PDB file of C-alpha atoms in Angstrom:
ATOM      1  CA  UNK A1259     -59.890  67.389-137.664  1.00  0.00           C
ATOM      2  CA  UNK A1260     -60.578  63.628-137.502  1.00  0.00           C
ATOM      3  CA  UNK A1261     -58.306  61.049-138.530  1.00  0.00           C
ATOM      4  CA  UNK A1262     -58.965  57.415-139.196  1.00  0.00           C
ATOM      5  CA  UNK A1263     -56.160  55.261-138.056  1.00  0.00           C
ATOM      6  CA  UNK A1264     -56.829  52.561-140.863  1.00  0.00           C
ATOM      7  CA  UNK A1265     -57.688  54.529-143.912  1.00  0.00           C
ATOM      8  CA  UNK A1266     -55.257  56.901-145.658  1.00  0.00           C
ATOM      9  CA  UNK A1267     -58.197  59.188-147.155  1.00  0.00           C
ATOM     10  CA  UNK A1268     -60.220  60.656-144.484  1.00  0.00           C
ATOM     11  CA  UNK A1269     -63.148  62.980-144.212  1.00  0.00           C
ATOM     12  CA  UNK A1270     -62.227  65.911-142.463  1.00  0.00           C
ATOM     13  CA  UNK A1271     -64.901  68.052-139.957  1.00  0.00           C
ATOM     14  CA  UNK A1272     -65.335  71.524-140.352  1.00  0.00           C
ATOM     15  CA  UNK A1273     -64.654  73.711-143.574  1.00  0.00           C
ATOM     16  CA  UNK A1274     -63.996  70.531-145.651  1.00  0.00           C
ATOM     17  CA  UNK A1275     -66.403  68.607-147.192  1.00  0.00           C
ATOM     18  CA  UNK A1276     -64.260  66.456-149.238  1.00  0.00           C
ATOM     19  CA  UNK A1277     -62.880  62.853-149.176  1.00  0.00           C
ATOM     20  CA  UNK A1278     -59.385  63.569-150.499  1.00  0.00           C
ATOM     21  CA  UNK A1279     -55.966  62.804-148.625  1.00  0.00           C
ATOM     22  CA  UNK A1280     -55.413  65.160-145.803  1.00  0.00           C
ATOM     23  CA  UNK A1281     -52.042  66.151-147.140  1.00  0.00           C
ATOM     24  CA  UNK A1282     -53.461  67.444-150.372  1.00  0.00           C
ATOM     25  CA  UNK A1283     -56.104  69.306-148.573  1.00  0.00           C
ATOM     26  CA  UNK A1284     -54.040  71.173-146.441  1.00  0.00           C
ATOM     27  CA  UNK A1285     -51.538  71.937-149.480  1.00  0.00           C
ATOM     28  CA  UNK A1286     -54.250  73.339-151.795  1.00  0.00           C
ATOM     29  CA  UNK A1287     -55.872  75.303-148.866  1.00  0.00           C
ATOM     30  CA  UNK A1288     -52.506  76.947-147.984  1.00  0.00           C
ATOM     31  CA  UNK A1289     -51.495  77.601-151.276  1.00  0.00           C
ATOM     32  CA  UNK A1290     -54.782  79.312-152.050  1.00  0.00           C
ATOM     33  CA  UNK A1291     -54.893  81.415-148.750  1.00  0.00           C
ATOM     34  CA  UNK A1292     -51.448  82.538-149.684  1.00  0.00           C
ATOM     35  CA  UNK A1293     -51.957  83.579-153.158  1.00  0.00           C
ATOM     36  CA  UNK A1294     -55.387  85.164-152.704  1.00  0.00           C
ATOM     37  CA  UNK A1295     -54.985  86.820-149.732  1.00  0.00           C
ATOM     38  CA  UNK A1296     -55.911  90.232-150.881  1.00  0.00           C
ATOM     39  CA  UNK A1297     -58.927  88.675-152.090  1.00  0.00           C
ATOM     40  CA  UNK A1298     -60.727  88.036-148.633  1.00  0.00           C
ATOM     41  CA  UNK A1299     -61.217  84.569-148.774  1.00  0.00           C
ATOM     42  CA  UNK A1300     -63.567  83.262-146.244  1.00  0.00           C
ATOM     43  CA  UNK A1301     -63.934  79.653-146.791  1.00  0.00           C
ATOM     44  CA  UNK A1302     -62.454  77.026-148.911  1.00  0.00           C
ATOM     45  CA  UNK A1303     -64.461  73.499-150.165  1.00  0.00           C
ATOM     46  CA  UNK A1304     -62.843  70.958-151.917  1.00  0.00           C
ATOM     47  CA  UNK A1305     -64.545  67.945-153.340  1.00  0.00           C
ATOM     48  CA  UNK A1306     -63.357  65.179-155.473  1.00  0.00           C
ATOM     49  CA  UNK A1307     -65.320  63.178-158.279  1.00  0.00           C
ATOM     50  CA  UNK A1308     -62.675  60.611-159.642  1.00  0.00           C
ATOM     51  CA  UNK A1309     -59.953  62.502-161.320  1.00  0.00           C
ATOM     52  CA  UNK A1310     -61.793  65.901-160.974  1.00  0.00           C
ATOM     53  CA  UNK A1311     -61.339  68.135-158.176  1.00  0.00           C
ATOM     54  CA  UNK A1312     -64.194  71.048-157.698  1.00  0.00           C
ATOM     55  CA  UNK A1313     -62.611  73.708-155.392  1.00  0.00           C
ATOM     56  CA  UNK A1314     -65.197  76.362-154.091  1.00  0.00           C
ATOM     57  CA  UNK A1315     -64.107  79.768-153.003  1.00  0.00           C
ATOM     58  CA  UNK A1316     -65.901  81.920-151.015  1.00  0.00           C
ATOM     59  CA  UNK A1317     -64.467  85.515-151.319  1.00  0.00           C
ATOM     60  CA  UNK A1318     -65.406  89.013-150.440  1.00  0.00           C
ATOM     61  CA  UNK A1319     -63.906  90.626-153.594  1.00  0.00           C
ATOM     62  CA  UNK A1320     -64.486  88.099-156.508  1.00  0.00           C
ATOM     63  CA  UNK A1321     -63.172  90.762-158.980  1.00  0.00           C
ATOM     64  CA  UNK A1322     -59.440  90.111-157.682  1.00  0.00           C
ATOM     65  CA  UNK A1323     -60.024  86.203-157.960  1.00  0.00           C
ATOM     66  CA  UNK A1324     -61.585  86.196-161.676  1.00  0.00           C
ATOM     67  CA  UNK A1325     -59.301  88.951-163.066  1.00  0.00           C
ATOM     68  CA  UNK A1326     -60.123  90.788-166.367  1.00  0.00           C
ATOM     69  CA  UNK A1327     -61.899  88.629-168.903  1.00  0.00           C
ATOM     70  CA  UNK A1328     -61.335  85.611-166.444  1.00  0.00           C
ATOM     71  CA  UNK A1329     -57.783  85.487-166.988  1.00  0.00           C
ATOM     72  CA  UNK A1330     -56.845  85.017-163.335  1.00  0.00           C
ATOM     73  CA  UNK A1331     -59.231  82.247-162.911  1.00  0.00           C
ATOM     74  CA  UNK A1332     -57.555  80.351-166.022  1.00  0.00           C
ATOM     75  CA  UNK A1333     -54.130  81.052-164.820  1.00  0.00           C
ATOM     76  CA  UNK A1334     -55.206  79.935-161.014  1.00  0.00           C
ATOM     77  CA  UNK A1335     -56.741  76.833-162.599  1.00  0.00           C
ATOM     78  CA  UNK A1336     -53.595  75.683-164.418  1.00  0.00           C
ATOM     79  CA  UNK A1337     -51.549  76.312-161.449  1.00  0.00           C
ATOM     80  CA  UNK A1338     -53.850  73.842-159.369  1.00  0.00           C
ATOM     81  CA  UNK A1339     -53.812  71.391-162.072  1.00  0.00           C
ATOM     82  CA  UNK A1340     -50.010  71.300-162.188  1.00  0.00           C
ATOM     83  CA  UNK A1341     -50.120  71.295-158.233  1.00  0.00           C
ATOM     84  CA  UNK A1342     -52.544  68.249-157.972  1.00  0.00           C
ATOM     85  CA  UNK A1343     -51.973  66.596-161.258  1.00  0.00           C
ATOM     86  CA  UNK A1344     -55.917  66.502-161.867  1.00  0.00           C
ATOM     87  CA  UNK A1345     -58.525  67.996-163.661  1.00  0.00           C
ATOM     88  CA  UNK A1346     -59.508  71.173-161.586  1.00  0.00           C
ATOM     89  CA  UNK A1347     -62.780  73.223-161.748  1.00  0.00           C
ATOM     90  CA  UNK A1348     -63.026  76.417-159.653  1.00  0.00           C
ATOM     91  CA  UNK A1349     -66.427  77.587-158.536  1.00  0.00           C
ATOM     92  CA  UNK A1350     -66.168  81.359-156.954  1.00  0.00           C
ATOM     93  CA  UNK A1351     -68.655  82.840-154.760  1.00  0.00           C
ATOM     94  CA  UNK A1352     -69.224  86.366-153.639  1.00  0.00           C
ATOM     95  CA  UNK A1353     -69.894  87.131-149.843  1.00  0.00           C
ATOM     96  CA  UNK A1354     -72.613  89.823-149.994  1.00  0.00           C
ATOM     97  CA  UNK A1355     -71.806  91.455-146.510  1.00  0.00           C
ATOM     98  CA  UNK A1356     -68.104  90.862-145.179  1.00  0.00           C
ATOM     99  CA  UNK A1357     -69.044  92.220-142.329  1.00  0.00           C
ATOM    100  CA  UNK A1358     -70.968  89.462-141.100  1.00  0.00           C
ATOM    101  CA  UNK A1359     -68.505  86.738-141.956  1.00  0.00           C
ATOM    102  CA  UNK A1360     -66.332  85.610-138.757  1.00  0.00           C
ATOM    103  CA  UNK A1361     -63.016  84.673-140.742  1.00  0.00           C
ATOM    104  CA  UNK A1362     -63.044  87.881-142.404  1.00  0.00           C
ATOM    105  CA  UNK A1363     -63.610  90.088-139.616  1.00  0.00           C
ATOM    106  CA  UNK A1364     -60.680  88.025-137.353  1.00  0.00           C
ATOM    107  CA  UNK A1365     -58.448  88.663-140.713  1.00  0.00           C
ATOM    108  CA  UNK A1366     -59.361  92.397-140.758  1.00  0.00           C
ATOM    109  CA  UNK A1367     -58.722  92.989-136.950  1.00  0.00           C
ATOM    110  CA  UNK A1368     -55.287  90.961-137.150  1.00  0.00           C
ATOM    111  CA  UNK A1369     -54.177  92.983-140.316  1.00  0.00           C
ATOM    112  CA  UNK A1370     -54.907  96.329-137.942  1.00  0.00           C
ATOM    113  CA  UNK A1371     -52.762  94.577-135.078  1.00  0.00           C
ATOM    114  CA  UNK A1372     -49.989  94.017-137.793  1.00  0.00           C
ATOM    115  CA  UNK A1373     -50.296  98.031-138.766  1.00  0.00           C
ATOM    116  CA  UNK A1374     -49.742  98.510-134.878  1.00  0.00           C
ATOM    117  CA  UNK A1375     -53.528  99.989-134.355  1.00  0.00           C
ATOM    118  CA  UNK A1376     -54.616 100.107-130.704  1.00  0.00           C
ATOM    119  CA  UNK A1377     -56.177  96.512-130.041  1.00  0.00           C
ATOM    120  CA  UNK A1378     -59.231  98.012-128.406  1.00  0.00           C
ATOM    121  CA  UNK A1379     -59.828 100.395-131.231  1.00  0.00           C
ATOM    122  CA  UNK A1380     -59.413  97.544-133.788  1.00  0.00           C
ATOM    123  CA  UNK A1381     -61.932  95.401-131.422  1.00  0.00           C
ATOM    124  CA  UNK A1382     -64.578  98.243-131.070  1.00  0.00           C
ATOM    125  CA  UNK A1383     -64.325  99.046-134.665  1.00  0.00           C
ATOM    126  CA  UNK A1384     -65.115  95.534-136.008  1.00  0.00           C
ATOM    127  CA  UNK A1385     -67.893  95.307-133.471  1.00  0.00           C
ATOM    128  CA  UNK A1386     -69.545  98.302-134.283  1.00  0.00           C
ATOM    129  CA  UNK A1387     -69.332  97.422-138.189  1.00  0.00           C
ATOM    130  CA  UNK A1388     -70.692  93.975-137.633  1.00  0.00           C
ATOM    131  CA  UNK A1389     -73.504  95.309-135.398  1.00  0.00           C
ATOM    132  CA  UNK A1390     -74.045  98.094-138.200  1.00  0.00           C
ATOM    133  CA  UNK A1391     -74.189  95.325-141.099  1.00  0.00           C
ATOM    134  CA  UNK A1392     -77.146  93.446-139.414  1.00  0.00           C
ATOM    135  CA  UNK A1393     -75.541  91.014-137.045  1.00  0.00           C
ATOM    136  CA  UNK A1394     -77.462  89.705-134.060  1.00  0.00           C
ATOM    137  CA  UNK A1395     -74.281  89.728-131.700  1.00  0.00           C
ATOM    138  CA  UNK A1396     -70.696  89.409-131.823  1.00  0.00           C
ATOM    139  CA  UNK A1397     -67.872  88.225-129.570  1.00  0.00           C
ATOM    140  CA  UNK A1398     -64.218  89.103-129.975  1.00  0.00           C
ATOM    141  CA  UNK A1399     -61.263  87.549-128.085  1.00  0.00           C
ATOM    142  CA  UNK A1400     -58.020  88.737-128.821  1.00  0.00           C
ATOM    143  CA  UNK A1401     -54.563  87.189-126.822  1.00  0.00           C
ATOM    144  CA  UNK A1402     -50.934  87.681-126.717  1.00  0.00           C
ATOM    145  CA  UNK A1403     -48.910  90.744-126.367  1.00  0.00           C
ATOM    146  CA  UNK A1404     -51.586  93.353-126.670  1.00  0.00           C
ATOM    147  CA  UNK A1405     -50.163  96.876-125.720  1.00  0.00           C
ATOM    148  CA  UNK A1406     -46.555  95.483-125.059  1.00  0.00           C
ATOM    149  CA  UNK A1407     -48.019  93.256-122.193  1.00  0.00           C
ATOM    150  CA  UNK A1408     -49.088  89.868-122.299  1.00  0.00           C
ATOM    151  CA  UNK A1409     -52.983  89.420-121.977  1.00  0.00           C
ATOM    152  CA  UNK A1410     -56.072  88.369-123.095  1.00  0.00           C
ATOM    153  CA  UNK A1411     -58.920  90.715-123.890  1.00  0.00           C
ATOM    154  CA  UNK A1412     -62.610  89.955-124.629  1.00  0.00           C
TER     155      UNK A1412
END
C-alpha cells in the first residue's frame, strides 16, 4: 500500500486501480471475498467516477457469481449499493485457466492444508497441475506449523 499523509483519497498500488478512500476499498474487497469465496475470486478492481462505482471481479466460476438469469448479480449489486451508498456496476470476467492464476492456486493449497492433507502432497499436486496447464514455471512457499513442526518449505 502507498498512503499519502496529506490527502485522504489515495491511489493504492497492486491490485487496486482506483482513487477511492482506502477504508471503502478494504470494506468492499473483504465483503466480496467473504461472500463469493466459493466462486474462486482472483482479482477485484474498483474504479470510481463521480457517484458511480465500477467493480470488476475476475473469477474462475462466473456462474456462481451471476446465478440463474442474473439474479445473484442483481442481489449483489443491491447489497453493494446499500454498503457504499452509491450507484454500483459489476463487471464479471471469467478466468479461462484457473491453474495458471497464482491467487487461485494459493487458495487451493490453503484449502487442502485446512483439510489436513499432507503439505508436500498439496504443493506437488499444485505444481504438477500448473505445469500441465502450460505454466513456464511455478514456485510455491509454505510456512508455519507444517506436519506439527514449525518449518518453511519451498
